[in-house]
Coordinates of C-alpha atoms (C1' of nucleotides) and ligand atoms in Angstrom, one line a residue:
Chain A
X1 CA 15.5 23.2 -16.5
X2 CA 11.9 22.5 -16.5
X3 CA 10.4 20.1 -13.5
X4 CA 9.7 17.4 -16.0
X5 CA 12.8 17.1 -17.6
X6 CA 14.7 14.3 -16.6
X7 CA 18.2 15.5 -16.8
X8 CA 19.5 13.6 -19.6
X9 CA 18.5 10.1 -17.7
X10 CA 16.7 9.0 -20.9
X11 CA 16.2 4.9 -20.6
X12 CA 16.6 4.4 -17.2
X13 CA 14.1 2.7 -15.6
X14 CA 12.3 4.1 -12.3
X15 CA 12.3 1.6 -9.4
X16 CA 8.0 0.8 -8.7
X17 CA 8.8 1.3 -5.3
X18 CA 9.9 5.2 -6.0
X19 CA 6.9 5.5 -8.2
X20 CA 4.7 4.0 -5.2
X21 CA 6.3 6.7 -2.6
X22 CA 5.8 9.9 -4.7
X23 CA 2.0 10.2 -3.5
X24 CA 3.5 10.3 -0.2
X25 CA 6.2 12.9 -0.9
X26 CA 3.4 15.3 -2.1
X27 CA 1.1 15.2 0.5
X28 CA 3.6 15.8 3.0
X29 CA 4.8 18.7 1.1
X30 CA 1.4 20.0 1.0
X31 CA 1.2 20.1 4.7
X32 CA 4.2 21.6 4.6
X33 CA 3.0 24.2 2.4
X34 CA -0.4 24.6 4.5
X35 CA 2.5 25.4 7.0
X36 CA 3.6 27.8 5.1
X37 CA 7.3 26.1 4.9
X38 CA 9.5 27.5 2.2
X39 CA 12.1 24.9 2.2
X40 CA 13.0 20.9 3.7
X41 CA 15.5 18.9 3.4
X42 CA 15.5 14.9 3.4
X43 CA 16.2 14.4 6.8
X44 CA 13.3 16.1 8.1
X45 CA 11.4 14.8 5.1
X46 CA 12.4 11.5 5.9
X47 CA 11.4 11.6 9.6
X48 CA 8.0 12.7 8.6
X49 CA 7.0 9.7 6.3
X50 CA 9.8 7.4 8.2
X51 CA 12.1 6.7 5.5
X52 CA 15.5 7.1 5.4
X53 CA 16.9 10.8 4.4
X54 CA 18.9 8.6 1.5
X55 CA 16.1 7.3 0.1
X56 CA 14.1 10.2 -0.6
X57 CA 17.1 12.0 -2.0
X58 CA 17.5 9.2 -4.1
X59 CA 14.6 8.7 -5.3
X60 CA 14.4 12.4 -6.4
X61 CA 18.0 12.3 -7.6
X62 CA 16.3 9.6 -10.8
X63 CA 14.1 12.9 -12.3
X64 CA 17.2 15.2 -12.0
X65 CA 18.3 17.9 -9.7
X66 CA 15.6 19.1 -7.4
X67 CA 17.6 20.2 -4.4
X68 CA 20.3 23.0 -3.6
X69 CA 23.2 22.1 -1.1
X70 CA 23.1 23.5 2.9
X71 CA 18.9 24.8 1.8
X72 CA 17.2 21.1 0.8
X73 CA 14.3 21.5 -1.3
X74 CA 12.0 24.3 -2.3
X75 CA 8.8 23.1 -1.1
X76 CA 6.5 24.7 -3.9
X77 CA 9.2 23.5 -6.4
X78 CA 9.1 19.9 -5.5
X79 CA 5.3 20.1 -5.7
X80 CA 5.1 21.3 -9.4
X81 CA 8.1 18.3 -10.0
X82 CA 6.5 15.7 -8.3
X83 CA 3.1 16.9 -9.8
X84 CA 4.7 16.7 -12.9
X85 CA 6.0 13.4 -12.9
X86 CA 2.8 11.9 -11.7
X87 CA 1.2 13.5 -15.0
X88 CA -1.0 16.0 -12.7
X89 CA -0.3 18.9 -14.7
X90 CA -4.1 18.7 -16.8
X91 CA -6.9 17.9 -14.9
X92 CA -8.9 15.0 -14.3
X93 CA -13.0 14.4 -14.1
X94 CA -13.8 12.4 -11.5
X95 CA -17.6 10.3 -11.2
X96 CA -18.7 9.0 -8.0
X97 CA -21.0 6.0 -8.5
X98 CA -23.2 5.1 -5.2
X99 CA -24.2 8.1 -2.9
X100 CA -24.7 6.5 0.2
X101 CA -22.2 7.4 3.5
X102 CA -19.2 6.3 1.5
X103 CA -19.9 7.8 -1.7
X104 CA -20.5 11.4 0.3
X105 CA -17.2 11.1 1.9
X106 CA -15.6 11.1 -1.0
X107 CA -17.4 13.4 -3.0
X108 CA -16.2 15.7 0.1
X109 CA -13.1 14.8 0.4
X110 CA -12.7 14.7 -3.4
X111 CA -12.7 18.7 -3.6
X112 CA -10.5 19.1 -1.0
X113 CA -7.5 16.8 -2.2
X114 CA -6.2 18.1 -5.1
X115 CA -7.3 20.8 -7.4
X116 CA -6.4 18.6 -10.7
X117 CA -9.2 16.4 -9.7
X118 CA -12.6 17.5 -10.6
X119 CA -15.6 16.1 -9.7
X120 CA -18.3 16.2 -12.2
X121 CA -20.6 13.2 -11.5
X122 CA -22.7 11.9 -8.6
X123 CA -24.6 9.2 -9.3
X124 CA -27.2 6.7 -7.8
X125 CA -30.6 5.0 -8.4
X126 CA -32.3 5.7 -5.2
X127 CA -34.7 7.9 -5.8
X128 CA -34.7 9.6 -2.7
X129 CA -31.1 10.0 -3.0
X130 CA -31.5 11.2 -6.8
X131 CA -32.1 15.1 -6.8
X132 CA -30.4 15.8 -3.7
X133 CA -27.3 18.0 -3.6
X134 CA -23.5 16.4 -2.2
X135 CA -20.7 18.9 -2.3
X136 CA -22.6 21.1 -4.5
X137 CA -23.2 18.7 -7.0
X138 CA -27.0 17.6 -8.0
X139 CA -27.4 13.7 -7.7
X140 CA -28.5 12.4 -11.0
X141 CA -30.0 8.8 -12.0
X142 CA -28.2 5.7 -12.8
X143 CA -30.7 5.4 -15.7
X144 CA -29.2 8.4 -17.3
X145 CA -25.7 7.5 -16.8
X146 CA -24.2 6.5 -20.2
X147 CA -26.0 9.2 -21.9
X148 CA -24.3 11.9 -19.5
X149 CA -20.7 10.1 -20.4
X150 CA -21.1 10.4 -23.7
X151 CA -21.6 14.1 -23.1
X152 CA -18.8 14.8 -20.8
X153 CA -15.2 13.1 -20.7
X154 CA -15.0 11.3 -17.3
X155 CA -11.4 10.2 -16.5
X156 CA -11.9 8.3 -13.4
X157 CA -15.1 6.4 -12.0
X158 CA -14.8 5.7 -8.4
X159 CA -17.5 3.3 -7.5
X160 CA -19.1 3.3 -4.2
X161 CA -21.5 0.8 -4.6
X162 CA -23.5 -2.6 -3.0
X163 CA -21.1 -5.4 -4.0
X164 CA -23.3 -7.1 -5.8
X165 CA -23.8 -3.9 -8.2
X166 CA -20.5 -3.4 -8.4
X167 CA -19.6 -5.2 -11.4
X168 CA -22.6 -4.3 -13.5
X169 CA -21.7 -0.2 -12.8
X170 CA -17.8 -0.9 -13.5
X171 CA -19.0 -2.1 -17.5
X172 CA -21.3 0.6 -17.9
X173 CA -18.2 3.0 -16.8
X174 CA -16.5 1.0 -19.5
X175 CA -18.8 1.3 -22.0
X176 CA -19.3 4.6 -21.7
X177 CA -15.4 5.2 -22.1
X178 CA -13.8 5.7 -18.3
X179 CA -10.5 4.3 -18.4
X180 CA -9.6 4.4 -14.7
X181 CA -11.8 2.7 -12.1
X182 CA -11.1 3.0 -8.4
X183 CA -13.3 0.1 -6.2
X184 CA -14.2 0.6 -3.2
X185 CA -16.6 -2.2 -2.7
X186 CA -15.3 -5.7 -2.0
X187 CA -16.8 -6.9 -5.9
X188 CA -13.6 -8.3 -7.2
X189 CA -13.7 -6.5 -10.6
X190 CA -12.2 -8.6 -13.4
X191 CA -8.9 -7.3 -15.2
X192 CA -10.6 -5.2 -18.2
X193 CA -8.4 -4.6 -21.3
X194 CA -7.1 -1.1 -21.3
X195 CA -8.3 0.1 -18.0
X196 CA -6.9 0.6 -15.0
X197 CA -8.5 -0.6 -11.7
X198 CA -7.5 0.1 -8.3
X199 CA -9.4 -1.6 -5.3
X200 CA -9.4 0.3 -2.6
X201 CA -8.9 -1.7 0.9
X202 CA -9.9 0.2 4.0
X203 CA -9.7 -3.5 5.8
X204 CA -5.8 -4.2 4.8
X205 CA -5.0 -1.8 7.7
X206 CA -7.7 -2.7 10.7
X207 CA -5.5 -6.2 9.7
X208 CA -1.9 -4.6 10.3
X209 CA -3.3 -3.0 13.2
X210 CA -4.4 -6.3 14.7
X211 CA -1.0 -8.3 13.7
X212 CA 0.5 -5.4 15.5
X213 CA -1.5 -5.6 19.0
X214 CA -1.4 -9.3 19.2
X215 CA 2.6 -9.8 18.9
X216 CA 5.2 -8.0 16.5
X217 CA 4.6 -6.7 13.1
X218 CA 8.2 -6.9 11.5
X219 CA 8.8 -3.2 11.3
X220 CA 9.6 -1.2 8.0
X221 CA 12.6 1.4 9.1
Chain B
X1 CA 0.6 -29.5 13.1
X2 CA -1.5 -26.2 13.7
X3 CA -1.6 -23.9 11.2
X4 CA 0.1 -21.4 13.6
X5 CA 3.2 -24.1 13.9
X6 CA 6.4 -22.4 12.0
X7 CA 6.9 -26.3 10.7
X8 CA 10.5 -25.9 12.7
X9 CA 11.7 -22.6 10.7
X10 CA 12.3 -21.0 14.1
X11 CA 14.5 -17.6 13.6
X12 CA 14.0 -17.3 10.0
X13 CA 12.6 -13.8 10.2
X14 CA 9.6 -13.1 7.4
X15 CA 10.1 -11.0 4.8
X16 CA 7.9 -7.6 5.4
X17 CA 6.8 -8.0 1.8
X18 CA 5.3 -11.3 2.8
X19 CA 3.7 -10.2 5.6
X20 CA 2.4 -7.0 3.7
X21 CA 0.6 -9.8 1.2
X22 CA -1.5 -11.9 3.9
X23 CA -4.0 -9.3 4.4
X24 CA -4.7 -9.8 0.5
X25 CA -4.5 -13.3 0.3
X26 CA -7.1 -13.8 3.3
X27 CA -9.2 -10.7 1.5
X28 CA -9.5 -13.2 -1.8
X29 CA -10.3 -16.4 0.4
X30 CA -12.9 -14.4 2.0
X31 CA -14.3 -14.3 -1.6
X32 CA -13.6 -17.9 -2.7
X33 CA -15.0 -18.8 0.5
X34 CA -17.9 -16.5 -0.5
X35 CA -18.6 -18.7 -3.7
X36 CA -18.4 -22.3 -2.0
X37 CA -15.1 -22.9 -3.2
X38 CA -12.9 -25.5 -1.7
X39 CA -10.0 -25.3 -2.7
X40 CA -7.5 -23.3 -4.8
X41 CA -4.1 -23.6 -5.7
X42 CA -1.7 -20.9 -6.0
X43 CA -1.7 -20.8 -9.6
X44 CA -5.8 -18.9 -9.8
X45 CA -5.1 -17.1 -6.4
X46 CA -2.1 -15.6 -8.1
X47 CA -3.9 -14.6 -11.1
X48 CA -6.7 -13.3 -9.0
X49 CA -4.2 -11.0 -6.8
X50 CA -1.7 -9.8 -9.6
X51 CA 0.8 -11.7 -8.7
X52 CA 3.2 -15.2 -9.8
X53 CA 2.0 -18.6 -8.5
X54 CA 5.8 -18.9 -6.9
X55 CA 5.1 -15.6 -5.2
X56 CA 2.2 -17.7 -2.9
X57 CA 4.1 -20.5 -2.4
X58 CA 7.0 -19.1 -1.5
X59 CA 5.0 -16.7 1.0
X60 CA 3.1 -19.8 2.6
X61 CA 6.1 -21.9 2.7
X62 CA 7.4 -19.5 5.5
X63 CA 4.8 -20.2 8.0
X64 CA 4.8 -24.1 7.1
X65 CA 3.2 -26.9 4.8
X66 CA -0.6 -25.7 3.7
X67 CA -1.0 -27.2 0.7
X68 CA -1.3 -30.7 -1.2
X69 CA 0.5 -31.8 -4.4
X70 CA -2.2 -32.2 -7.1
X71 CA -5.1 -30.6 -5.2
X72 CA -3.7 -27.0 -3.8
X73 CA -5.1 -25.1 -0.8
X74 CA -8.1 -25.6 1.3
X75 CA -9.8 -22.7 1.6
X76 CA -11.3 -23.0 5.2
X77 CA -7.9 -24.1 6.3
X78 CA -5.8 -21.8 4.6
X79 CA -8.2 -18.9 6.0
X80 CA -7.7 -20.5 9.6
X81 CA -3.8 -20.3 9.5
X82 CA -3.7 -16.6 8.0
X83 CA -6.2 -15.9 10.5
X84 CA -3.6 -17.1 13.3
X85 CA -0.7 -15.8 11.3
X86 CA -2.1 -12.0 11.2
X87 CA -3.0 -12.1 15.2
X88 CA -7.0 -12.7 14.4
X89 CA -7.3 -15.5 16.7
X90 CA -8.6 -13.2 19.5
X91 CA -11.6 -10.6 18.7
X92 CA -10.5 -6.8 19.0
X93 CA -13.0 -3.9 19.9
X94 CA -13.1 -1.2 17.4
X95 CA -14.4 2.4 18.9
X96 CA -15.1 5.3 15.6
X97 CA -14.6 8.6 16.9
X98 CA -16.3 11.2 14.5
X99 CA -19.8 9.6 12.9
X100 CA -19.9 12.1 9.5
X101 CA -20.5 10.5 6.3
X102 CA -17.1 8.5 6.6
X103 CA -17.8 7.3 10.0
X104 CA -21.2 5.8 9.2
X105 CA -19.7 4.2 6.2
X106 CA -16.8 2.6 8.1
X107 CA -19.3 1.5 10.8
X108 CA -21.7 -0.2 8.6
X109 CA -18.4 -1.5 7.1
X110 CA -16.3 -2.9 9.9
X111 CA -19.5 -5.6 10.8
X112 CA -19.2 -7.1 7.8
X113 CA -15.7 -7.3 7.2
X114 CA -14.9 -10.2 10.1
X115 CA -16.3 -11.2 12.9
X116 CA -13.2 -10.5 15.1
X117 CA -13.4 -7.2 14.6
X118 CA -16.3 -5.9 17.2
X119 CA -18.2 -2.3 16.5
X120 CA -18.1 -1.4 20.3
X121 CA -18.4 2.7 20.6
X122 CA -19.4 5.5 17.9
X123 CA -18.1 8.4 19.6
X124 CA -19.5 11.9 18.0
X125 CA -19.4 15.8 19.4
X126 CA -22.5 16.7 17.2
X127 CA -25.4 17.5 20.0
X128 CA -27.8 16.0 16.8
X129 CA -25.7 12.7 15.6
X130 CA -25.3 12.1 19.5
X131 CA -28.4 9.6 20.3
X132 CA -29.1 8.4 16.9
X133 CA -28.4 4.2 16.5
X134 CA -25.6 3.6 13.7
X135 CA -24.8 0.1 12.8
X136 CA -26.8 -1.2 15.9
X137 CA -25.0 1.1 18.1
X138 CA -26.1 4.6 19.6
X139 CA -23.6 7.3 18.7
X140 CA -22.1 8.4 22.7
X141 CA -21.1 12.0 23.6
X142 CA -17.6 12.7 23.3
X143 CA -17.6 14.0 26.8
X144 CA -18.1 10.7 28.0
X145 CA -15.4 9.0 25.8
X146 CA -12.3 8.9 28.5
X147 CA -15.6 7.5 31.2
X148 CA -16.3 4.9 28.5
X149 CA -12.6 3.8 27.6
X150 CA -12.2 3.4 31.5
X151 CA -15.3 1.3 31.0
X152 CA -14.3 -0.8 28.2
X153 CA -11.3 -2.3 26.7
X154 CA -11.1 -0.3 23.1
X155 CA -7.9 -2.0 20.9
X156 CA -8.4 0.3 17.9
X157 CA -9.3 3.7 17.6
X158 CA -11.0 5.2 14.4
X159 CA -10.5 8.5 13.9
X160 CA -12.9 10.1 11.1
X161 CA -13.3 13.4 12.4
X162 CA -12.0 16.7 10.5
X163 CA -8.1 17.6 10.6
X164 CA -7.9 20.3 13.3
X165 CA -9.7 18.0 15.5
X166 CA -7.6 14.8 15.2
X167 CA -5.0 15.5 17.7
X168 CA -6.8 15.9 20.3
X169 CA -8.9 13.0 19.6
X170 CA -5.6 10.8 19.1
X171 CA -4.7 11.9 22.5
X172 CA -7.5 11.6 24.8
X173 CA -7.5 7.7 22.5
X174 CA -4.4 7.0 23.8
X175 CA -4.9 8.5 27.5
X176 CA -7.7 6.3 27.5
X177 CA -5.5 3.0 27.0
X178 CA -5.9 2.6 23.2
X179 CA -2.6 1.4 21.5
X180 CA -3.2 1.4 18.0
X181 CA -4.9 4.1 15.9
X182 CA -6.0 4.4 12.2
X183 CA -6.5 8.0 10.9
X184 CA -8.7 8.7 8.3
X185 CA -7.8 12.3 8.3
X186 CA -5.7 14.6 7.0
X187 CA -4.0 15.4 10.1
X188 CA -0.2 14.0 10.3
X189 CA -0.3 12.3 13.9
X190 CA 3.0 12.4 15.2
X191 CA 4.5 9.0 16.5
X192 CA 3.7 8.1 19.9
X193 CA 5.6 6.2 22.0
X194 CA 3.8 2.3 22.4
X195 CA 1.0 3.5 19.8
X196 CA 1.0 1.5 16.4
X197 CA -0.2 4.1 13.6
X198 CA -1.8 3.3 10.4
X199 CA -3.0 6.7 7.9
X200 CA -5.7 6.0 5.6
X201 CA -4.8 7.4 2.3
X202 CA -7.5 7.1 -0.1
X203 CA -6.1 9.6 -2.5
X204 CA -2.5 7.6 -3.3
X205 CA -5.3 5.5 -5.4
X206 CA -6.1 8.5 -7.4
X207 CA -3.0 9.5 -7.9
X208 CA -1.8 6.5 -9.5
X209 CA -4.5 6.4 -11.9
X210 CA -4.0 9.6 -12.6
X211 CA -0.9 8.4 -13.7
X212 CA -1.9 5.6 -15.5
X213 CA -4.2 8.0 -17.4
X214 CA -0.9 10.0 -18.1
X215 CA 1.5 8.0 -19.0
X216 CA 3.2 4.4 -18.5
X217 CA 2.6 3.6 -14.9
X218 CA 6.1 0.7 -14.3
X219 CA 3.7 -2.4 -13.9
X220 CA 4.1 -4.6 -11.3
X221 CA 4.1 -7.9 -12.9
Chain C
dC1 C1' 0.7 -51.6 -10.2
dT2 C1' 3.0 -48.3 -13.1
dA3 C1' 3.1 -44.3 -15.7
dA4 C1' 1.7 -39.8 -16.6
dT5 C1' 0.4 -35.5 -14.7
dT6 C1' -0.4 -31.9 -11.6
dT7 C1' 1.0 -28.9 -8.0
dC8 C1' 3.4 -28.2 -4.0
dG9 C1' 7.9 -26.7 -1.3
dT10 C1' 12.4 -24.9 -1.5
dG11 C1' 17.5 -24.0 -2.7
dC12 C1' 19.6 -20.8 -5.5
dA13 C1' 20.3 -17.4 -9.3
dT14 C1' 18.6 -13.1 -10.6
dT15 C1' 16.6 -8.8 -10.1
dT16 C1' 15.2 -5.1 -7.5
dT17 C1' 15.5 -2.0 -3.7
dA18 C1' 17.8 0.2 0.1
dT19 C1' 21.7 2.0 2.3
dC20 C1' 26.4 3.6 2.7
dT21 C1' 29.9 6.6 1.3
dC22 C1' 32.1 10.4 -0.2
dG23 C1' 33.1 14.2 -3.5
dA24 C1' 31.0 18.6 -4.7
dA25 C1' 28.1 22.5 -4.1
dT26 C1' 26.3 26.0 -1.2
dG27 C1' 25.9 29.3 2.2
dA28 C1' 27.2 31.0 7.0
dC29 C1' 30.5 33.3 9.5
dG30 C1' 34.5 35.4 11.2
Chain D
dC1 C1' 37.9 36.0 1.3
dG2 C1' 38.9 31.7 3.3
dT3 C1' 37.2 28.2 6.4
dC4 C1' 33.7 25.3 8.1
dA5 C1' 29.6 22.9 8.5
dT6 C1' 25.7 21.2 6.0
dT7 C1' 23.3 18.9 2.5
dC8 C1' 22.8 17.2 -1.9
dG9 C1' 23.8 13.6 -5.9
dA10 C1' 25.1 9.5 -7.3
dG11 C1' 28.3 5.4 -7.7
dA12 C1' 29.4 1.3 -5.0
dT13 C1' 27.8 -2.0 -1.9
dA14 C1' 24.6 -4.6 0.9
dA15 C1' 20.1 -6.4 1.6
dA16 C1' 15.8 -8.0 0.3
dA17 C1' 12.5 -9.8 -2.7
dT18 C1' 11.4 -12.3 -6.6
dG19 C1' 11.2 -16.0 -9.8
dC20 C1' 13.3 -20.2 -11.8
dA21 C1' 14.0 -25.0 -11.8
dC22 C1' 13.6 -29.2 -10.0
dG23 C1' 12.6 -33.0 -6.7
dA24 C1' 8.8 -34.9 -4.1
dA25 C1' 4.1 -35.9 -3.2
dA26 C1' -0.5 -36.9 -4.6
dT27 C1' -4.0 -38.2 -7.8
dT28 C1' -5.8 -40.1 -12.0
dA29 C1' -5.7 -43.3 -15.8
dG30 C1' -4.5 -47.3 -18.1
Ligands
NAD301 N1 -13.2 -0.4 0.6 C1 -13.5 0.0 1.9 O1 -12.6 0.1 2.7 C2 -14.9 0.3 2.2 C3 -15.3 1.0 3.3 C4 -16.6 1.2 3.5 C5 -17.6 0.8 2.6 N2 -17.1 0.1 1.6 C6 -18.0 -0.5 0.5 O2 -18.5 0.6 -0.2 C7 -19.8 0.3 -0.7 C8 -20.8 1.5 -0.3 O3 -20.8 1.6 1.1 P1 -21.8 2.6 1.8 O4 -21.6 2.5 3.3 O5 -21.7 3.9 1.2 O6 -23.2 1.9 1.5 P2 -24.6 2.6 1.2 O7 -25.6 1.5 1.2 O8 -24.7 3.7 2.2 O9 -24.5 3.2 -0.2 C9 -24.6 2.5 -1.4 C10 -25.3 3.5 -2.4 O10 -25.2 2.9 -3.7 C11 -26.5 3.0 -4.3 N3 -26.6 2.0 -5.3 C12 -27.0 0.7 -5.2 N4 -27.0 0.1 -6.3 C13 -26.6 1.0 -7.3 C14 -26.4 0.9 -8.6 N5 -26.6 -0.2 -9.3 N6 -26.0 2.0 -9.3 C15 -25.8 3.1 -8.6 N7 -26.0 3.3 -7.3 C16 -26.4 2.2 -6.6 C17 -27.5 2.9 -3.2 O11 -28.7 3.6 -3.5 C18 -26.7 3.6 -2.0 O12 -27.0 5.0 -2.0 C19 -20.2 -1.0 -0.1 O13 -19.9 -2.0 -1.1 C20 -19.2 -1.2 1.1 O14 -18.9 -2.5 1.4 C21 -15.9 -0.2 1.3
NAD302 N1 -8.4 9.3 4.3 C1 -9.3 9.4 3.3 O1 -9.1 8.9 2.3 C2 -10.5 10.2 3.6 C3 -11.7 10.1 2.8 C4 -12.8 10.8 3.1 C5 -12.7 11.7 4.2 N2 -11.6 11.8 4.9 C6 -11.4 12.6 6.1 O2 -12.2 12.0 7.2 C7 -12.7 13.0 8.0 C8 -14.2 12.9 8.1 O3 -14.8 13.0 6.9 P1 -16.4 13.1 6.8 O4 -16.7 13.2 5.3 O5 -17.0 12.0 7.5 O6 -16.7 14.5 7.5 P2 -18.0 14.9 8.3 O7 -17.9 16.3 8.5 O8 -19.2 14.3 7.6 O9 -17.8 14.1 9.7 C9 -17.0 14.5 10.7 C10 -17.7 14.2 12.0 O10 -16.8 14.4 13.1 C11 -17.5 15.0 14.1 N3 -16.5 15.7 15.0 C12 -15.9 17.0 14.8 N4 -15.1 17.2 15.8 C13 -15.1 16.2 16.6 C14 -14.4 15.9 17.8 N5 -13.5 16.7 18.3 N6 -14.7 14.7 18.4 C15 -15.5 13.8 17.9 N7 -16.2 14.1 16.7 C16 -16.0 15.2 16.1 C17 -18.4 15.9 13.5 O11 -19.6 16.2 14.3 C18 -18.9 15.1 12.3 O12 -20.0 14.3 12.6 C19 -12.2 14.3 7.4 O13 -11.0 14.7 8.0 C20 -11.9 14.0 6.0 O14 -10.9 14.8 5.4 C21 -10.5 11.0 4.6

DNA sequence: CTAATTTCGTGCATTTTATCTCGAATGACG
DNA sequence: CGTCATTCGAGATAAAATGCACGAAATTAG
């Protein structure tokens, strides 16, 4: 049986919430590959991302039979599944809008994720910026971006710009045919027709943390 | 009644979706706020945040009487009680530990984001990013970090340095008195006893629209 | 002043999610 | 080769979260 198949489950619908924890699954397995682990099992699984050894196992068990009895789960295995299932089997072109400290972080971090994702643009309009190479990458002007997306398919802008430019960079993205947008400046960018945004919200957790210090954060088990 | 008062709903214990929300709610006042609005009722603030008008009631409702009949939320009040809800009554130092590309970004971020959190240290190992002013702040040798925690009362501890050094930094963090941490890197950090933990995970974003792009992400409605 | 209308707050039904439980499969070991 | 311990898979059950429906409050209009 193929990772992707779904072993004869056909109409059931996948709880959001195991959808949202599949990312999670992954990169613990990949630092359990880094490790060079063969095999876990949903205890030790579970521990690691503190969720319940049940709930991992179930929400494998709704995209068939991933695990063998008294071994767990072959790590490299449950990657290509769990890959699979989050449609990372072709790869994806990545932009980065806005080269300042943010937009270098990412372009950095970008390569090292995941080798589905490729970056292919950096782009910004200051001209000292413009030129320069980020993560082997030449900058290129702003002015010049539609005509470089109608040259080369770009999956998924991530913009990393001044809030204020923000929403003028997501519709030229749009225009030029990106269908994914992931936001990382605090513009609140309009729901677009047919594209997918994500806002990225580095502040969510400096709240949590502060909740936390000054009393009790109800605790997730 | 303060906006802290529970409005007498002593031992109902709030749901940890609820709480989870708050931090997105005060976000989108922030930007209301932002644009001179007064008020809002939880009809457009749903909208905004992707989610149903009884979803915000209902949440509110649990820490008391906010709104009006016929006129909605205030926006300076509503902000107030979050604000006392989520702990952010008193201010909190922030120390970064590891001024790269994502520490500079986070820095220039974490001023603007609210004024209780307080930029306080910009802690970096590299003999030529040690000196240089960041965000109004000069970047201190690591060396001197457990000196300067002795010093100073750090609540949260950025760490934006590169995996293999995270432990250690965590550590020397936490010998220093600093009880909640937020990793920006790669590293798993092992629970430690009395230490609240928050990871960073800016690629579960990507991942998500790369299964958008795939496929039928379930929508949240 | 009264009626119409908007929008809140909340009890309760429904839906979704998490956890418990246990049979079955697997491999270790004597 | 049979027994035993372990770990999975999944149905049943419990818990949590969501969303509906309606009464109450507030504002506007006539
Ligand atoms: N979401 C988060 O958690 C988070 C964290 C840090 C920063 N941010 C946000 O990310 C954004 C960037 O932060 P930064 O620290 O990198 O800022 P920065 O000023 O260092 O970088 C912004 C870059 O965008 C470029 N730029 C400006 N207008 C542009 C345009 N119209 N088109 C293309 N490029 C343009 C600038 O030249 C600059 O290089 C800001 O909005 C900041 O608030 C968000
Ligand atoms: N979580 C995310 O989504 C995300 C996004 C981007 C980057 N990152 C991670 O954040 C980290 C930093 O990224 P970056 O792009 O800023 O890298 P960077 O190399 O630009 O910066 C790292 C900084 O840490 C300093 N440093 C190294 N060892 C140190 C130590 N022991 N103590 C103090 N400082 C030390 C270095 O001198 C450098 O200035 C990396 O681990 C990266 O993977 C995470």
């Amino acid at each position: 049986m193929t990772p992707t198949s779904n072993n004869g489950k056909t109409g059931i619908s996948i709880p959001a919430a195991t959808m949202e924890r599949l990312p999670r699954y992954l990169m613990q397995l990949f630092r359990l590959r880094r490790k060079n682990c063969d095999s876990v099992n949903s205890q030790s699984l579970g521990e690691a991302l503190g969720l319940k050894d049940t709930q991992i196992r179930k929400d494998l068990s709704y995209f068939g039979v991933f695990g063998k009895a008294r071994y767990g789960y072959n790590v490299e295995y449950l990657i290509k599944a769990i890959e699979s299932i989050l449609g990372l089997t072709s790869e994806y072109n990545l932009a980065i809008i806005g080269v300042g400290n943010l937009g270098k972080a990412l372009a950095n971090y970008a390569v090292q994720v995941n080798s589905n994702f490729v970056l292919k643009l950096l782009v910004d309009t200051n001209p000292e910026i413009i030129g320069t190479t980020v993560a082997d990458l030449p900058v290129r002007s702003m002015d010049d971006l539609p005509q470089l997306l109608s040259t080369q398919e770009i999956h998924i802008g991530i913009i990393a710009v001044p809030e204020k430019a923000a929403v003028d960079v997501a519709n030229i993205l749009v225009e030029g045919g990106v269908r994914a947008l992931y936001n990382f400046s605090q513009a609140e960018l309009h729901h677009i027709e047919g594209v997918f945004i994500e806002n990225a919200s580095i502040s969510y957790g400096v709240y949590k943390l502060a909740h936390h210090l000054s009393g009790s954060w109800p605790r997730k088990k």
